[in-house]
Amino acid sequence: MIIKSLKLNNIRSYLDAEINFPNGSTLLAGDIGSGKSTILLAIEFALFGAKGKDLPASSLLRHGKKSGSVEMKFGLDGKEIIIKRVLKRGKDSISQEAGYTIIGGAKKEGTAVELKTDI
């Protein structure tokens, strides 16, 4: 798998950001609190979704925001794959909403469980 880009909207310290990864290896470097761990958590969230105690949705959505999303583009076995996952703040909790995958140009919307199955 080769990660090509990551779009973050209201995810922890990122309001609205797009990170394009160059070909080859990438080193994330920066001061404490600069967002390195958030990038890694966003990749994990894009692939696997929120996971209870291990990666709770509440740890990802930016404080005070009603919704947020992660969209990741990557290449695998010669195909370009895009996955988008969405978080939404409710009255008492933060939940995953429907998102989508685009695999080989075909867009398929799905629930968090369906996205995990597709990936």
CSV table of C-alpha atoms in Angstrom, one decimal, residues 5-108:
chain,number,residue,atom,x,y,z
A,5,SER,CA,-2.8,11.9,0.3
A,6,LEU,CA,-4.7,12.6,3.4
A,7,LYS,CA,-7.5,15.2,3.9
A,8,LEU,CA,-8.4,16.1,7.4
A,9,ASN,CA,-11.4,18.3,8.4
A,10,ASN,CA,-11.9,19.1,12.1
A,11,ILE,CA,-9.6,16.3,13.2
A,12,ARG,CA,-7.8,17.2,16.4
A,13,SER,CA,-5.5,20.1,15.6
A,14,TYR,CA,-6.3,20.2,11.9
A,15,LEU,CA,-9.2,22.5,10.8
A,16,ASP,CA,-8.9,21.8,7.1
A,17,ALA,CA,-5.8,20.3,5.7
A,18,GLU,CA,-4.6,18.2,2.8
A,19,ILE,CA,-1.3,16.3,3.0
A,20,ASN,CA,0.2,15.0,-0.2
A,21,PHE,CA,2.8,12.3,0.4
A,22,PRO,CA,5.8,12.1,-2.0
A,23,ASN,CA,6.9,8.9,-3.6
A,24,GLY,CA,9.2,6.9,-1.3
A,25,SER,CA,9.6,7.0,2.4
A,26,THR,CA,8.3,9.8,4.5
A,27,LEU,CA,9.6,11.0,7.9
A,28,LEU,CA,7.2,12.9,10.1
A,29,ALA,CA,9.2,15.4,12.2
A,30,GLY,CA,8.2,18.4,14.3
A,31,ASP,CA,7.8,19.8,17.7
A,32,ILE,CA,5.6,18.3,20.4
A,33,GLY,CA,1.9,19.1,19.6
A,34,SER,CA,2.6,19.8,15.9
A,35,GLY,CA,0.2,17.0,14.6
A,36,LYS,CA,2.5,14.1,13.8
A,37,SER,CA,0.5,11.6,15.9
A,38,THR,CA,-2.8,13.0,14.5
A,39,ILE,CA,-1.6,12.0,11.0
A,40,LEU,CA,-0.9,8.5,12.1
A,41,LEU,CA,-4.3,8.3,14.0
A,42,ALA,CA,-6.1,9.6,10.9
A,43,ILE,CA,-4.6,6.9,8.7
A,44,GLU,CA,-5.6,4.3,11.3
A,45,PHE,CA,-9.1,5.8,11.4
A,46,ALA,CA,-9.4,5.9,7.6
A,47,LEU,CA,-8.5,2.2,7.3
A,48,PHE,CA,-10.3,0.7,10.4
A,49,GLY,CA,-12.7,3.3,11.8
A,50,ALA,CA,-13.1,4.2,15.4
A,51,LYS,CA,-12.3,1.3,17.7
A,52,GLY,CA,-13.8,1.6,21.2
A,53,LYS,CA,-11.0,2.2,23.8
A,54,ASP,CA,-8.2,1.9,21.3
A,55,LEU,CA,-9.3,4.7,19.0
A,56,PRO,CA,-12.4,6.4,20.3
A,57,ALA,CA,-14.2,8.8,18.0
A,58,SER,CA,-14.2,11.4,20.8
A,59,SER,CA,-10.4,11.5,20.6
A,60,LEU,CA,-10.4,12.5,16.9
A,61,LEU,CA,-13.1,15.1,16.5
A,62,ARG,CA,-11.9,18.6,17.1
A,63,HIS,CA,-13.2,20.1,20.3
A,64,GLY,CA,-16.4,22.1,19.8
A,65,LYS,CA,-17.0,21.0,16.2
A,66,LYS,CA,-20.1,19.2,15.1
A,67,SER,CA,-18.6,17.1,12.4
A,68,GLY,CA,-15.2,16.1,11.0
A,69,SER,CA,-13.8,13.7,8.3
A,70,VAL,CA,-10.8,11.9,7.1
A,71,GLU,CA,-10.3,11.1,3.4
A,72,MET,CA,-7.3,9.0,2.4
A,73,LYS,CA,-6.1,8.2,-1.1
A,74,PHE,CA,-3.7,5.2,-1.6
A,75,GLY,CA,-2.6,2.8,-4.2
A,76,LEU,CA,-2.8,-1.0,-3.8
A,77,ASP,CA,-2.1,-3.6,-6.4
A,78,GLY,CA,-2.2,-1.1,-9.2
A,79,LYS,CA,-5.6,0.4,-8.2
A,80,GLU,CA,-6.2,3.8,-6.7
A,81,ILE,CA,-8.4,3.7,-3.6
A,82,ILE,CA,-10.1,6.5,-1.8
A,83,ILE,CA,-11.8,6.1,1.5
A,84,LYS,CA,-13.7,8.7,3.5
A,85,ARG,CA,-15.0,8.4,7.0
A,86,VAL,CA,-17.1,10.9,8.8
A,87,LEU,CA,-17.6,11.7,12.5
A,88,LYS,CA,-20.6,13.6,13.9
A,89,ARG,CA,-21.2,15.0,17.4
A,90,GLY,CA,-24.6,14.1,18.8
A,91,LYS,CA,-26.2,15.2,22.1
A,92,ASP,CA,-24.3,12.8,24.3
A,93,SER,CA,-21.6,11.2,22.1
A,94,ILE,CA,-19.7,11.2,18.8
A,95,SER,CA,-20.5,8.6,16.2
A,96,GLN,CA,-19.3,7.5,12.9
A,97,GLU,CA,-21.6,8.3,10.0
A,98,ALA,CA,-21.8,6.8,6.5
A,99,GLY,CA,-18.8,7.4,4.3
A,100,TYR,CA,-17.6,6.0,1.0
A,101,THR,CA,-14.9,4.2,-0.9
A,102,ILE,CA,-13.9,4.7,-4.5
A,103,ILE,CA,-12.1,1.7,-5.8
A,104,GLY,CA,-11.1,1.7,-9.5
A,105,GLY,CA,-13.3,4.7,-10.1
A,106,ALA,CA,-16.5,3.1,-8.7
A,107,LYS,CA,-17.9,5.0,-5.7
A,108,LYS,CA,-19.7,3.0,-3.0
